[in-house]
Amino acid sequence: MKQSIFSQLFLILLLLFSCSHKETGRIVGIKIYEYNGDFNVLTDKWKDMGINTAFVSRSLAADQSFREALRKRDIQIFIIFPVFQNPEQLKCDSTLFAVTGKGLKAKNEWVEFICPSRYIYRKNKIAELDTIIRTLDPDGISIDFIRQFVYWEKIYPGTDPGSIDKACYCDTCLSDFTAGTGIKIPSDLNNTVEKALWLDKYYEKQWDKFRCDLITSMADLIVRHAKKLKPGIKINFHAVPWRTEDFNDAGERVAGQDIREVSRFVDFVSPMCYSQMLLKDAVWISDVVKKTDKKAARKVLPSIQVYPYYTDRSFSTEDFIKCLEEALKPPSRGVVFFSWPLFTRDSSRMEAVKTVLGRISSR
């Protein structure tokens, strides 16, 4: 009789703990693109750290043993789905390049962007998404490079907003814009630079809305198709971490990301709050979260960096802890770490994650 009572009590406590965990709804994610080691060892480390979601490349997700290791440990899988960043496609067809206001191909170091108005390319991306969901059955899709061309990772505080080159000013975009708005570009404007200057001077508001709508509509297509195939699938949207006051509202004006509109149909908006590489402090992260939440209420899932990247600016374990604490402050939905290889450079940061998450859970 006693054993039966204790068994029932144990089950009740287990159920209460499970419900409490689900109610928090906090995502603790890790980004990873490739891995050659033992998947069981890897996912055991993640489970020990408190990671419950893996944001992974399509190629890694295609490994069945990796997916099995994740599911055994109840770690959900989001497949990272790059949209307009596509160097491989551009090698095959350079006519797809987006064009900047300076008349240049949308290319800066490793960043190479396809024009977001190309109908066939957009259609092919949806077909690619279809294959991913049907064959790999992920818990979520994390839409990356879903913006107009900009190499935001190397745009630092104090940069003149007018110096940030915009895209796309290719003939296809200009033709679609004029057809949709009735605005006629003067025939005596002879090149891309002249047309770009004219548009930004006389019709900047309409032009920027057109550019934002290209991004919003592509995100909408992705979400609609994904949820048609799998109604319960979650969609995360990678956002440039610019607030309205940053570079004269460059999040919309340059990147073409209208977060308020996009948030209507995605499940999460994930600003990439990489403070060290952007020369920002930890408090900036929570400020980005709060201000993004005003546009995407209860959907903000910040991504933070783990280890120094791009710049030589100091970023100690203590700095990382501060960033993590700021990232988890309400109204944040959790945190995503960029990225697993950076954790392996300093294992103390793995322990830091356990400590911070444990402290927050005990409150």
Short mmCIF file of C-alpha atoms in Angstrom, two decimals:
data_model
loop_
_atom_site.label_atom_id
_atom_site.label_comp_id
_atom_site.label_asym_id
_atom_site.label_seq_id
_atom_site.Cartn_x
_atom_site.Cartn_y
_atom_site.Cartn_z
CA MET A 1 0.00 0.00 0.00
CA LYS A 2 2.81 2.39 0.98
CA GLN A 3 4.65 1.62 -2.26
CA SER A 4 1.51 2.44 -4.24
CA ILE A 5 1.10 5.79 -2.41
CA PHE A 6 4.76 6.70 -2.94
CA SER A 7 4.50 5.74 -6.61
CA GLN A 8 1.46 7.94 -7.07
CA LEU A 9 3.15 10.81 -5.23
CA PHE A 10 6.23 10.44 -7.43
CA LEU A 11 4.13 10.52 -10.58
CA ILE A 12 2.29 13.63 -9.39
CA LEU A 13 5.55 15.43 -8.62
CA LEU A 14 6.98 14.38 -11.97
CA LEU A 15 3.88 15.69 -13.74
CA LEU A 16 4.05 18.98 -11.84
CA PHE A 17 7.72 19.41 -12.71
CA SER A 18 7.02 18.62 -16.35
CA CYS A 19 4.17 21.15 -16.49
CA SER A 20 6.29 23.78 -14.78
CA HIS A 21 9.08 23.24 -17.31
CA LYS A 22 6.68 23.52 -20.23
CA GLU A 23 5.11 26.67 -18.84
CA THR A 24 8.45 28.47 -18.84
CA GLY A 25 8.68 27.91 -22.59
CA ARG A 26 12.30 29.05 -22.53
CA ILE A 27 14.40 28.06 -25.53
CA VAL A 28 18.09 27.47 -24.90
CA GLY A 29 19.55 26.96 -28.35
CA ILE A 30 22.89 26.22 -29.96
CA LYS A 31 23.88 26.96 -33.55
CA ILE A 32 26.01 24.34 -35.29
CA TYR A 33 26.74 23.83 -38.99
CA GLU A 34 29.04 20.79 -39.11
CA TYR A 35 30.42 18.18 -36.73
CA ASN A 36 32.66 15.13 -37.20
CA GLY A 37 32.72 13.63 -33.70
CA ASP A 38 30.51 11.33 -31.62
CA PHE A 39 26.96 12.66 -31.70
CA ASN A 40 26.05 11.00 -28.40
CA VAL A 41 28.95 12.66 -26.58
CA LEU A 42 28.03 16.00 -28.16
CA THR A 43 24.35 15.88 -27.28
CA ASP A 44 25.12 14.65 -23.75
CA LYS A 45 27.20 17.82 -23.27
CA TRP A 46 24.32 19.92 -24.56
CA LYS A 47 21.81 18.22 -22.27
CA ASP A 48 24.14 18.76 -19.30
CA MET A 49 24.43 22.47 -20.17
CA GLY A 50 20.67 22.89 -20.37
CA ILE A 51 20.42 23.22 -24.14
CA ASN A 52 17.02 22.10 -25.41
CA THR A 53 17.10 23.23 -29.06
CA ALA A 54 19.66 22.74 -31.83
CA PHE A 55 19.76 25.17 -34.77
CA VAL A 56 21.57 23.20 -37.45
CA SER A 57 22.51 23.23 -41.12
CA ARG A 58 20.58 21.12 -43.59
CA SER A 59 23.61 18.91 -44.22
CA LEU A 60 24.03 18.10 -40.53
CA ALA A 61 20.31 17.57 -40.04
CA ALA A 62 20.41 15.04 -42.88
CA ASP A 63 22.49 12.71 -40.72
CA GLN A 64 19.97 10.28 -39.23
CA SER A 65 22.24 9.29 -36.33
CA PHE A 66 22.52 12.96 -35.34
CA ARG A 67 18.74 13.39 -35.39
CA GLU A 68 18.32 10.23 -33.32
CA ALA A 69 20.82 11.47 -30.74
CA LEU A 70 18.86 14.73 -30.43
CA ARG A 71 15.50 13.03 -30.07
CA LYS A 72 16.77 10.58 -27.44
CA ARG A 73 17.69 13.60 -25.31
CA ASP A 74 14.51 15.52 -26.08
CA ILE A 75 16.41 18.27 -27.90
CA GLN A 76 14.29 19.80 -30.65
CA ILE A 77 15.81 20.54 -34.03
CA PHE A 78 15.45 23.71 -36.10
CA ILE A 79 17.00 23.61 -39.58
CA ILE A 80 18.71 26.85 -40.59
CA PHE A 81 17.35 27.89 -43.97
CA PRO A 82 19.44 30.57 -45.76
CA VAL A 83 17.36 32.51 -48.28
CA PHE A 84 19.13 35.23 -50.26
CA GLN A 85 22.75 34.49 -49.29
CA ASN A 86 23.75 31.95 -51.95
CA PRO A 87 27.33 32.05 -53.32
CA GLU A 88 26.95 28.61 -54.92
CA GLN A 89 23.96 29.69 -57.00
CA LEU A 90 25.69 32.92 -57.98
CA LYS A 91 28.66 30.97 -59.31
CA CYS A 92 26.25 29.29 -61.70
CA ASP A 93 24.31 32.43 -62.62
CA SER A 94 25.82 35.82 -61.81
CA THR A 95 22.80 37.62 -63.32
CA LEU A 96 20.98 36.84 -60.08
CA PHE A 97 23.21 39.16 -58.05
CA ALA A 98 21.47 41.94 -56.19
CA VAL A 99 22.81 45.37 -57.20
CA THR A 100 23.70 48.12 -54.74
CA GLY A 101 23.00 51.83 -55.04
CA LYS A 102 26.62 52.26 -56.12
CA GLY A 103 25.98 50.01 -59.10
CA LEU A 104 28.00 47.14 -57.63
CA LYS A 105 27.24 43.48 -57.20
CA ALA A 106 25.92 42.75 -53.70
CA LYS A 107 29.14 41.14 -52.53
CA ASN A 108 31.36 41.91 -49.55
CA GLU A 109 33.90 39.30 -48.43
CA TRP A 110 31.87 36.11 -47.83
CA VAL A 111 28.47 37.84 -48.08
CA GLU A 112 26.95 37.37 -51.57
CA PHE A 113 23.28 38.15 -52.07
CA ILE A 114 20.74 37.22 -54.69
CA CYS A 115 18.15 39.81 -55.74
CA PRO A 116 14.99 39.19 -53.65
CA SER A 117 12.57 39.96 -56.50
CA ARG A 118 13.49 37.02 -58.77
CA TYR A 119 10.34 34.95 -59.07
CA ILE A 120 11.95 31.70 -60.23
CA TYR A 121 14.55 31.80 -57.46
CA ARG A 122 11.86 32.40 -54.84
CA LYS A 123 9.82 29.53 -56.24
CA ASN A 124 12.84 27.23 -56.16
CA LYS A 125 13.56 28.12 -52.53
CA ILE A 126 10.03 27.07 -51.57
CA ALA A 127 10.58 23.78 -53.42
CA GLU A 128 13.82 23.33 -51.46
CA LEU A 129 11.95 23.99 -48.22
CA ASP A 130 9.34 21.43 -49.23
CA THR A 131 12.02 18.76 -49.62
CA ILE A 132 13.60 19.61 -46.27
CA ILE A 133 10.35 19.32 -44.33
CA ARG A 134 9.14 16.18 -46.10
CA THR A 135 12.42 14.30 -45.76
CA LEU A 136 13.82 15.55 -42.43
CA ASP A 137 10.65 16.44 -40.47
CA PRO A 138 12.24 19.16 -38.27
CA ASP A 139 10.56 20.76 -35.27
CA GLY A 140 11.28 24.17 -36.74
CA ILE A 141 12.75 26.19 -39.57
CA SER A 142 15.10 29.07 -38.75
CA ILE A 143 15.05 31.52 -41.66
CA ASP A 144 18.46 33.11 -42.16
CA PHE A 145 19.68 35.82 -44.58
CA ILE A 146 16.08 36.90 -45.05
CA ARG A 147 16.85 40.54 -45.78
CA GLN A 148 18.19 42.96 -48.34
CA PHE A 149 21.96 42.85 -48.81
CA VAL A 150 24.03 44.40 -46.03
CA TYR A 151 27.17 43.20 -44.26
CA TRP A 152 25.89 44.37 -40.87
CA GLU A 153 28.48 42.45 -38.83
CA LYS A 154 31.11 45.06 -39.75
CA ILE A 155 29.05 48.23 -39.36
CA TYR A 156 30.16 49.87 -36.13
CA PRO A 157 28.82 52.59 -33.82
CA GLY A 158 29.42 56.06 -35.25
CA THR A 159 29.07 54.96 -38.88
CA ASP A 160 27.40 57.60 -41.06
CA PRO A 161 23.98 56.14 -42.01
CA GLY A 162 24.30 57.65 -45.48
CA SER A 163 27.50 55.69 -46.10
CA ILE A 164 25.77 52.31 -45.80
CA ASP A 165 25.13 51.07 -49.33
CA LYS A 166 21.61 49.80 -50.05
CA ALA A 167 20.26 47.16 -52.42
CA CYS A 168 18.64 46.03 -54.61
CA TYR A 169 18.56 48.44 -57.58
CA CYS A 170 18.70 45.87 -60.37
CA ASP A 171 16.54 46.24 -63.47
CA THR A 172 14.06 43.63 -62.21
CA CYS A 173 13.47 45.46 -58.93
CA LEU A 174 13.17 48.82 -60.68
CA SER A 175 10.72 47.41 -63.22
CA ASP A 176 8.56 45.75 -60.54
CA PHE A 177 8.57 48.94 -58.47
CA THR A 178 7.45 51.18 -61.31
CA ALA A 179 4.81 48.68 -62.42
CA GLY A 180 3.39 48.42 -58.91
CA THR A 181 3.41 52.10 -58.00
CA GLY A 182 3.02 53.89 -61.31
CA ILE A 183 6.09 55.97 -60.52
CA LYS A 184 8.15 56.59 -63.67
CA ILE A 185 11.90 56.84 -63.49
CA PRO A 186 13.12 59.63 -65.82
CA SER A 187 14.49 58.27 -69.09
CA ASP A 188 17.52 60.56 -68.96
CA LEU A 189 18.94 58.72 -65.95
CA ASN A 190 21.60 56.60 -67.59
CA ASN A 191 22.89 54.23 -64.93
CA THR A 192 22.12 52.52 -61.62
CA VAL A 193 23.80 55.17 -59.49
CA GLU A 194 21.73 57.99 -61.00
CA LYS A 195 18.50 56.02 -60.64
CA ALA A 196 19.30 55.10 -57.05
CA LEU A 197 20.02 58.69 -56.10
CA TRP A 198 16.80 59.85 -57.75
CA LEU A 199 14.65 57.22 -56.01
CA ASP A 200 16.17 57.89 -52.60
CA LYS A 201 15.71 61.62 -53.03
CA TYR A 202 12.15 61.78 -54.32
CA TYR A 203 10.47 58.47 -53.43
CA GLU A 204 12.47 57.05 -50.55
CA LYS A 205 9.43 56.09 -48.46
CA GLN A 206 7.71 54.22 -51.30
CA TRP A 207 10.96 52.62 -52.46
CA ASP A 208 11.89 51.37 -48.99
CA LYS A 209 8.39 49.98 -48.48
CA PHE A 210 8.73 48.07 -51.76
CA ARG A 211 12.07 46.67 -50.61
CA CYS A 212 10.63 45.68 -47.21
CA ASP A 213 7.62 44.06 -48.87
CA LEU A 214 9.92 41.80 -50.90
CA ILE A 215 11.38 40.43 -47.67
CA THR A 216 8.06 40.24 -45.81
CA SER A 217 6.34 38.45 -48.68
CA MET A 218 9.14 35.88 -48.93
CA ALA A 219 8.94 35.17 -45.21
CA ASP A 220 5.17 34.83 -45.56
CA LEU A 221 5.56 32.32 -48.41
CA ILE A 222 7.98 30.26 -46.34
CA VAL A 223 5.72 30.22 -43.28
CA ARG A 224 2.57 29.40 -45.23
CA HIS A 225 4.19 26.50 -47.06
CA ALA A 226 5.92 25.11 -43.98
CA LYS A 227 2.74 25.15 -41.88
CA LYS A 228 0.71 23.68 -44.72
CA LEU A 229 3.05 20.68 -44.75
CA LYS A 230 3.37 20.49 -40.96
CA PRO A 231 0.90 22.65 -39.01
CA GLY A 232 2.81 22.42 -35.74
CA ILE A 233 6.18 23.47 -37.13
CA LYS A 234 7.77 26.59 -35.61
CA ILE A 235 9.39 29.36 -37.65
CA ASN A 236 12.22 31.54 -36.40
CA PHE A 237 13.23 34.73 -38.25
CA HIS A 238 16.87 35.93 -38.03
CA ALA A 239 16.91 39.71 -37.60
CA VAL A 240 19.65 42.30 -37.92
CA PRO A 241 20.04 43.69 -34.35
CA TRP A 242 19.31 47.31 -35.23
CA ARG A 243 16.86 49.34 -33.20
CA THR A 244 14.83 52.16 -34.77
CA GLU A 245 17.41 54.71 -33.61
CA ASP A 246 20.34 52.82 -35.13
CA PHE A 247 21.71 54.34 -38.34
CA ASN A 248 18.48 56.16 -39.14
CA ASP A 249 16.23 53.10 -38.85
CA ALA A 250 18.56 51.00 -41.00
CA GLY A 251 16.78 47.79 -39.99
CA GLU A 252 13.98 48.75 -42.34
CA ARG A 253 15.67 51.37 -44.52
CA VAL A 254 18.72 49.22 -45.39
CA ALA A 255 18.06 45.60 -44.36
CA GLY A 256 14.43 45.73 -45.46
CA GLN A 257 13.21 43.93 -42.34
CA ASP A 258 9.81 45.20 -41.21
CA ILE A 259 9.70 43.31 -37.90
CA ARG A 260 6.19 44.46 -37.03
CA GLU A 261 4.82 42.96 -40.26
CA VAL A 262 6.92 39.79 -40.15
CA SER A 263 5.96 39.11 -36.53
CA ARG A 264 2.35 38.64 -37.58
CA PHE A 265 3.09 35.16 -38.93
CA VAL A 266 6.44 33.89 -37.57
CA ASP A 267 6.75 32.22 -34.16
CA PHE A 268 10.04 33.81 -33.12
CA VAL A 269 12.11 36.82 -34.10
CA SER A 270 15.79 36.33 -33.33
CA PRO A 271 17.93 39.49 -33.31
CA MET A 272 21.59 38.52 -33.70
CA CYS A 273 22.94 40.40 -30.67
CA TYR A 274 26.64 39.76 -31.22
CA SER A 275 27.85 42.41 -28.82
CA GLN A 276 31.61 41.84 -28.91
CA MET A 277 31.93 41.96 -32.69
CA LEU A 278 29.66 45.03 -32.86
CA LEU A 279 31.57 46.87 -30.11
CA LYS A 280 28.55 46.90 -27.78
CA ASP A 281 28.16 46.12 -24.07
CA ALA A 282 25.96 43.50 -22.42
CA VAL A 283 23.13 45.91 -21.50
CA TRP A 284 22.67 46.67 -25.20
CA ILE A 285 21.41 43.10 -25.64
CA SER A 286 18.47 43.48 -23.26
CA ASP A 287 17.69 46.86 -24.81
CA VAL A 288 17.49 45.27 -28.27
CA VAL A 289 15.19 42.59 -26.85
CA LYS A 290 12.87 45.12 -25.20
CA LYS A 291 12.62 47.34 -28.26
CA THR A 292 12.16 44.41 -30.64
CA ASP A 293 9.41 43.10 -28.35
CA LYS A 294 7.46 46.31 -28.98
CA LYS A 295 7.23 45.18 -32.61
CA ALA A 296 7.09 41.42 -32.02
CA ALA A 297 5.40 40.94 -28.66
CA ARG A 298 6.36 37.75 -26.78
CA LYS A 299 8.31 36.42 -29.76
CA VAL A 300 11.86 37.73 -29.24
CA LEU A 301 14.57 35.07 -29.06
CA PRO A 302 18.00 36.77 -28.96
CA SER A 303 21.11 35.11 -30.32
CA ILE A 304 24.39 35.96 -28.59
CA GLN A 305 28.02 35.15 -29.36
CA VAL A 306 30.09 32.89 -27.17
CA TYR A 307 33.68 33.88 -27.90
CA PRO A 308 35.57 36.75 -29.59
CA TYR A 309 34.92 36.99 -33.31
CA TYR A 310 35.92 39.41 -36.09
CA THR A 311 37.48 41.95 -33.71
CA ASP A 312 40.28 41.73 -31.11
CA ARG A 313 38.12 43.42 -28.49
CA SER A 314 38.29 41.66 -25.11
CA PHE A 315 35.44 39.26 -24.33
CA SER A 316 36.11 37.27 -21.16
CA THR A 317 34.01 34.52 -19.61
CA GLU A 318 32.70 37.14 -17.18
CA ASP A 319 31.67 39.31 -20.14
CA PHE A 320 29.91 36.32 -21.67
CA ILE A 321 28.03 35.66 -18.42
CA LYS A 322 26.80 39.27 -18.34
CA CYS A 323 25.62 38.94 -21.95
CA LEU A 324 23.76 35.73 -21.14
CA GLU A 325 22.07 37.28 -18.13
CA GLU A 326 20.98 40.29 -20.16
CA ALA A 327 19.73 38.07 -23.00
CA LEU A 328 17.50 36.12 -20.61
CA LYS A 329 15.84 39.14 -19.02
CA PRO A 330 12.10 39.50 -19.73
CA PRO A 331 10.51 39.72 -22.22
CA SER A 332 13.06 37.37 -23.84
CA ARG A 333 11.85 33.92 -24.90
CA GLY A 334 15.27 32.43 -24.23
CA VAL A 335 18.66 32.52 -25.90
CA VAL A 336 20.51 31.00 -28.86
CA PHE A 337 24.29 30.63 -28.75
CA PHE A 338 26.52 31.40 -31.73
CA SER A 339 28.05 28.89 -31.95
CA TRP A 340 29.17 25.43 -30.77
CA PRO A 341 32.74 25.59 -32.18
CA LEU A 342 33.26 28.80 -30.19
CA PHE A 343 32.34 27.00 -26.95
CA THR A 344 35.08 24.45 -27.60
CA ARG A 345 37.68 27.21 -27.54
CA ASP A 346 36.95 27.86 -23.86
CA SER A 347 35.12 25.16 -21.90
CA SER A 348 34.62 27.51 -18.93
CA ARG A 349 31.82 29.10 -20.94
CA MET A 350 29.96 25.78 -20.99
CA GLU A 351 30.04 25.71 -17.19
CA ALA A 352 28.94 29.35 -17.14
CA VAL A 353 25.78 28.44 -19.06
CA LYS A 354 24.91 25.72 -16.50
CA THR A 355 25.52 28.11 -13.62
CA VAL A 356 23.41 30.96 -15.03
CA LEU A 357 20.53 28.72 -16.09
CA GLY A 358 20.59 26.95 -12.72
CA ARG A 359 20.48 30.24 -10.86
CA ILE A 360 17.55 31.51 -12.93
CA SER A 361 15.61 28.24 -12.57
CA SER A 362 15.97 28.27 -8.77
CA ARG A 363 14.35 31.71 -8.41
#
